[in-house]
Coordinates of C-alpha atoms in Angstrom, one line a residue:
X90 CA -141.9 106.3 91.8
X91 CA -143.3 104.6 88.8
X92 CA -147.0 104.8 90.6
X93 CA -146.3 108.6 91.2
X94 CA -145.4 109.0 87.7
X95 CA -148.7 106.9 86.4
X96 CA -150.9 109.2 89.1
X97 CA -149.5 111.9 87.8
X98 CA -150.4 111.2 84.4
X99 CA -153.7 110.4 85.3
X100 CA -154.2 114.0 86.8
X101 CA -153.1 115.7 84.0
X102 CA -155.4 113.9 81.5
X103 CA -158.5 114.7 84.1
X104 CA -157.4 118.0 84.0
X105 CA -157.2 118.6 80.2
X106 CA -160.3 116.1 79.9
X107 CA -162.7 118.9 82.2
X108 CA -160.8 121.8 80.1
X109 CA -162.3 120.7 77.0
X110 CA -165.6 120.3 78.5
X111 CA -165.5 123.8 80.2
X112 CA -164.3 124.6 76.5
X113 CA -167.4 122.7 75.2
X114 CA -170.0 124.8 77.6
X115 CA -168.2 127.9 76.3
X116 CA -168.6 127.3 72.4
X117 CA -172.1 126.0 73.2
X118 CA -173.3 129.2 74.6
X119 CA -176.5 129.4 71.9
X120 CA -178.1 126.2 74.6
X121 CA -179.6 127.4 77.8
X122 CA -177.7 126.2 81.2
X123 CA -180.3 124.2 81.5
X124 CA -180.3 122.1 78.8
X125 CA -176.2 122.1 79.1
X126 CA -176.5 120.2 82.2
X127 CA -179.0 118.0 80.8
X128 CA -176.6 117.0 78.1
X129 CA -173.6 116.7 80.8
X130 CA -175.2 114.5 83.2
X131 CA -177.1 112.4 81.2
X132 CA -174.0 111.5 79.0
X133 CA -172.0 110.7 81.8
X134 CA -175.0 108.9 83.8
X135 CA -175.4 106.1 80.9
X136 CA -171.7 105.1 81.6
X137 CA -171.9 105.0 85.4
X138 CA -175.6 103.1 85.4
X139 CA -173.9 101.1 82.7
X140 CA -170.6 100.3 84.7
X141 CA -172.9 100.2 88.3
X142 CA -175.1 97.1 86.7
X143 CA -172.1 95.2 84.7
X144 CA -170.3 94.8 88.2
X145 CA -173.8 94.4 89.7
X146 CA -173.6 97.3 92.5
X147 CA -176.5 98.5 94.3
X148 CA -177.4 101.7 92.4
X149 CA -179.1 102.9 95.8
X150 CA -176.3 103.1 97.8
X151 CA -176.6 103.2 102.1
X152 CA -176.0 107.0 102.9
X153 CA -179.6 107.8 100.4
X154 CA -179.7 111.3 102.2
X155 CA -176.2 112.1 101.6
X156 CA -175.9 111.1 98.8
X157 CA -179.6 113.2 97.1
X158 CA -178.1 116.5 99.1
X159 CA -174.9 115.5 97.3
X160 CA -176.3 115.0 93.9
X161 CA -178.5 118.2 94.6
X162 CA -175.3 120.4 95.9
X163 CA -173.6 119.2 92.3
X164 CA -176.5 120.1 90.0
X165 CA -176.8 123.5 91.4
X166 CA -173.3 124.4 91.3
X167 CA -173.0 122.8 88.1
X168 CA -175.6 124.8 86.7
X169 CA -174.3 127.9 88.0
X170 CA -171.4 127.0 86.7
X171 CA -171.9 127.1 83.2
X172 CA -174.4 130.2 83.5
X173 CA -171.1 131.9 84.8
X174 CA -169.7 130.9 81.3
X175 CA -172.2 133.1 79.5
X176 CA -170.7 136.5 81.3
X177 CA -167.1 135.7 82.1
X178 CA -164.1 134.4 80.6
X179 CA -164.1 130.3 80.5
X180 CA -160.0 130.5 82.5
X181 CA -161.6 133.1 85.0
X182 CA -164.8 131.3 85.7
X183 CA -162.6 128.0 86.3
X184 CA -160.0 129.8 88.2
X185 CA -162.9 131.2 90.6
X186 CA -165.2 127.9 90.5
X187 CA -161.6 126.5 92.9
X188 CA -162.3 128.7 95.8
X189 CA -164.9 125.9 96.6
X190 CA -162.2 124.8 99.4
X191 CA -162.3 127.4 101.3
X192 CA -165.9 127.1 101.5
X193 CA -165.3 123.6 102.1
X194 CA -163.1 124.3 105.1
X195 CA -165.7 127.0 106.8
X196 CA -168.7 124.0 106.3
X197 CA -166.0 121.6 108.1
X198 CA -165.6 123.6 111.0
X199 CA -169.4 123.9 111.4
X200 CA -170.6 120.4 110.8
X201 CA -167.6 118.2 111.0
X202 CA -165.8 120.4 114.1
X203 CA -162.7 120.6 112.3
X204 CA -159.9 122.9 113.2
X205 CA -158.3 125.2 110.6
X206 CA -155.1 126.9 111.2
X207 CA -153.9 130.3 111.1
X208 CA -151.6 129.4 108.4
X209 CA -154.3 128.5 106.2
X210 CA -156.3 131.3 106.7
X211 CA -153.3 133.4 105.4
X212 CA -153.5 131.6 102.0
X213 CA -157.3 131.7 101.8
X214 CA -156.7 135.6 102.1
X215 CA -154.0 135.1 99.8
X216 CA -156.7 133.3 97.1
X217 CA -159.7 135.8 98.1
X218 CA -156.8 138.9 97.6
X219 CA -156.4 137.5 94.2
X220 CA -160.2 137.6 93.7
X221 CA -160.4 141.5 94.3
X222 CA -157.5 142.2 92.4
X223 CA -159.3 140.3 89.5
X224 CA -162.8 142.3 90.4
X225 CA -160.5 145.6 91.1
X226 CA -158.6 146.0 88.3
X227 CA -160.6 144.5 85.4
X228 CA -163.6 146.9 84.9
X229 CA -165.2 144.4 81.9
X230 CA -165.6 141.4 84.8
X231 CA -169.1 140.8 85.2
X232 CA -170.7 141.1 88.6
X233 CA -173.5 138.7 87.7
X234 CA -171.2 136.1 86.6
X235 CA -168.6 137.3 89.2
X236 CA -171.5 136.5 91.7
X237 CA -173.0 133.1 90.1
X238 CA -169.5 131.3 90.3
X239 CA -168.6 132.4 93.7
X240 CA -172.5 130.5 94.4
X241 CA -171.1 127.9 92.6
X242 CA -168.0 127.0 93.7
X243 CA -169.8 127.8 98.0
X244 CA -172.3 124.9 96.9
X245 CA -169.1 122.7 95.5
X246 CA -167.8 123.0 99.0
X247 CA -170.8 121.9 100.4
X248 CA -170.0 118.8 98.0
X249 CA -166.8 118.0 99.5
X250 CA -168.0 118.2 103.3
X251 CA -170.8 115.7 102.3
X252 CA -168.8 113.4 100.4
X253 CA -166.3 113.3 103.6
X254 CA -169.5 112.4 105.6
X255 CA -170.7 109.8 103.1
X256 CA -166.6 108.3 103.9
X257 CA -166.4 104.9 102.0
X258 CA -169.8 103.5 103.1
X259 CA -170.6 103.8 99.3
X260 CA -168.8 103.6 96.0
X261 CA -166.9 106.0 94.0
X262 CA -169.2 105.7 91.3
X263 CA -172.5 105.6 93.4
X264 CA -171.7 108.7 94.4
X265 CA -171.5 110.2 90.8
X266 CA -174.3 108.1 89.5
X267 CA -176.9 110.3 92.0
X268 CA -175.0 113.3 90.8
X269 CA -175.5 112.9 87.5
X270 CA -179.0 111.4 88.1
X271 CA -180.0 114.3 89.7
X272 CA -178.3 116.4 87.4
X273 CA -180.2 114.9 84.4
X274 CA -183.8 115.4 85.9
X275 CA -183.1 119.0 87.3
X276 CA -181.7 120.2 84.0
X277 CA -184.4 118.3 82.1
X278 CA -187.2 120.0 83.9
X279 CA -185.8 123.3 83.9
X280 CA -185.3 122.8 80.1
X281 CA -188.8 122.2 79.2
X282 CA -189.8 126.3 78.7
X283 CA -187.0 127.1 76.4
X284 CA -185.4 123.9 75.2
X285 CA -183.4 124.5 71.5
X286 CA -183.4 121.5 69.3
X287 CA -180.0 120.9 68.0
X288 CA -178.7 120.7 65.2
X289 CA -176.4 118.1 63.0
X290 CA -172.9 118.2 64.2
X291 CA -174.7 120.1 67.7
X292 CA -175.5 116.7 68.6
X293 CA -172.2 115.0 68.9
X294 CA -170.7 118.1 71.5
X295 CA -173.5 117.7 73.5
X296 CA -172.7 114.0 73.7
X297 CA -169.1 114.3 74.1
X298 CA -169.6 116.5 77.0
X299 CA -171.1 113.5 79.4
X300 CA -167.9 111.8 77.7
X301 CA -165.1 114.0 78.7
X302 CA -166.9 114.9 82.0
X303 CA -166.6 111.3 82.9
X304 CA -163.5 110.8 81.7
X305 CA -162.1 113.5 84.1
X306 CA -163.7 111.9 86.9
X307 CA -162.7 109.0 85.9
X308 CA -158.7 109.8 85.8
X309 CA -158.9 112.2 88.9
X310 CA -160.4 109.4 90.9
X311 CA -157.8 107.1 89.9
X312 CA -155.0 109.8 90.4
X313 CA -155.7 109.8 94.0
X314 CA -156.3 106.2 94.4
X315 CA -152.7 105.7 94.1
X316 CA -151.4 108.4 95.3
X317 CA -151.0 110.8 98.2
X318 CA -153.7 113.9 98.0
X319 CA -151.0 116.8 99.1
X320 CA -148.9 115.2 96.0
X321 CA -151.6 114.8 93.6
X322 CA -154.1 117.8 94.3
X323 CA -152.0 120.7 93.4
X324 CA -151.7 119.2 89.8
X325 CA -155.8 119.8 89.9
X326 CA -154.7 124.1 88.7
X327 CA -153.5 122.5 85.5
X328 CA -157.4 122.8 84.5
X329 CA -157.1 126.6 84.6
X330 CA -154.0 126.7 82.7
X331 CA -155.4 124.4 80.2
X332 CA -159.1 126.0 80.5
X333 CA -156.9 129.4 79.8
X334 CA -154.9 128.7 76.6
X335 CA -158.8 127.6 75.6
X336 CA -160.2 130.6 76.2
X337 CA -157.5 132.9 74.8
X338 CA -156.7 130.4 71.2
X339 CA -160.5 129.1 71.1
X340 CA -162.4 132.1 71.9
X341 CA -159.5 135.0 71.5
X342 CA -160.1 136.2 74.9
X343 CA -157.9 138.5 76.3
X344 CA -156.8 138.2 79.8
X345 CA -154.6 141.9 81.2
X346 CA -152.1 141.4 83.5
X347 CA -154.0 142.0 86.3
X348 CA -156.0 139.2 85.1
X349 CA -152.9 136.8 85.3
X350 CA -152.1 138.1 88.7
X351 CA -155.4 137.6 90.4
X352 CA -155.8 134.0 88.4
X353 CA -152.0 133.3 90.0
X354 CA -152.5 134.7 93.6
X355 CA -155.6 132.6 93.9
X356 CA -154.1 129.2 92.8
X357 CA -151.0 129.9 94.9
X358 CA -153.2 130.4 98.1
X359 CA -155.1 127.2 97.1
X360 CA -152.3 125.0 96.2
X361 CA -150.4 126.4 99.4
X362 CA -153.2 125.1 101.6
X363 CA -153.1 121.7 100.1
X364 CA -149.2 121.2 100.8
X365 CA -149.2 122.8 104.3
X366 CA -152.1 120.1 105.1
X367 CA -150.7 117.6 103.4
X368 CA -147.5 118.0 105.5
X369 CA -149.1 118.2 108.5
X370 CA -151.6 116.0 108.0

């Protein structure tokens, strides 16, 4: 029980840890995507390099494929990610950026021949119900943003597939080290034609943004080291209810009732998959 408790700590501070930085993104809307990612990954990938030479692990790993179409998956969706942020509300964007398992479950049945249930499918249409009735009934939701997060979080399924195929034939941090490699040289590159210089106090959010992005990770991966996923992974939503009270004290967003009921109906159908395979696992 006391390990449960300490998990379940763990999760919650990975979860407030990525709110902030989704917060971060948000307030830093005056930088290109671009140069957002850049600022992410390469915070983040001076602590894993760091970490990956102290305990003197090979930074190339032994699944090199997997782990570039990993790192590539990441960028992309990351990127899309926080261009979302420039058209929708930061709770929204979050809230939609978690449909990524049910992409996650469709790329398992084609490539790792997995089965999924028809129970499940009832909660994905459960999650995708709540997606319409956030499209539906909120006239001021944009369809560009509407349409780079549901990109983003079909290429963050892709992620999870790979990472199942990459299994434990290379480390935890490996893994994020290529992500964030790759995630530093895409975002770099794409930056060049409209990069912004920042400005004094500019400079320390950008950095803390490769902080609290590792942080998360950090905590998360820790979270379900000691404990079970269907007991741990539910307590993942508490990002959108954190990445919510953001957006509405931050940035005085206003989210309508139907808002709340689409932003409910899809975590239900998400968190409802998780315990039904956890169970039955």
């Amino acid at each position: 029980m006391k390990e449960l408790h300490k998990a379940i700590l763990f999760m919650m501070l990975s979860a407030f840890a990525f709110a902030i930085m989704n917060g971060l993104v948000k307030y830093l809307a005056d930088f290109s995507a671009y140069q957002l990612v850049f600022f992410r990954s390469i915070g983040t990938l001076l602590i894993t390099s760091s970490l990956l030479m102290y305990h003197k692990i090979p930074m190339l790993g032994n699944k090199r494929w997997l782990l570039i179409l990993r790192g590539v998956a990441g960028a992309i969706s990351l990127l899309l990610f926080f261009a979302s942020l420039k058209f929708l509300p930061v709770g929204t964007a979050v809230t939609l950026r978690y449909l990524s398992p049910i992409f996650a479950a469709i790329f398992a049945v084609i490539w790792l021949k997995e089965r999924i249930k028809p129970l499940q499918w009832l909660f994905f249409l459960l999650a995708f119900a709540g997606v319409l009735v956030l499209k539906g009934f909120d006239d001021g939701l944009s369809l560009i943003g509407l349409s780079m997060i549901i990109l983003s979080a079909l290429f963050m399924g892709l992620i999870f597939v790979v990472i199942s195929k990459i299994g434990k034939q290379d480390h935890p941090m490996v893994v994020v080290n290529y992500f964030m490699f790759i995630g530093t040289v895409l975002g770099g590159l794409l930056s060049i034609g409209n990069w912004k210089n920042p400005i004094g106090v500019e400079w320390i959010w950008l950095g803390i943004l490769g902080i609290v992005g590792f942080v998360g990770q950090l905590y998360m991966t820790k979270a379900f080291q000691i404990a079970s996923t269907n007991q741990i992974a539910p307590l993942k939503y508490l990002e959108v209810i954190f990445t919510v009270m953001i957006g509405a004290f931050w940035f005085l967003e206003i989210y309508t009732w139907w808002s709340l009921l689409g932003i409910l109906m899809v975590m239900a159908g998400l968190t409802l998959n998780i315990l039904y395979k956890g169970r039955n696992a």
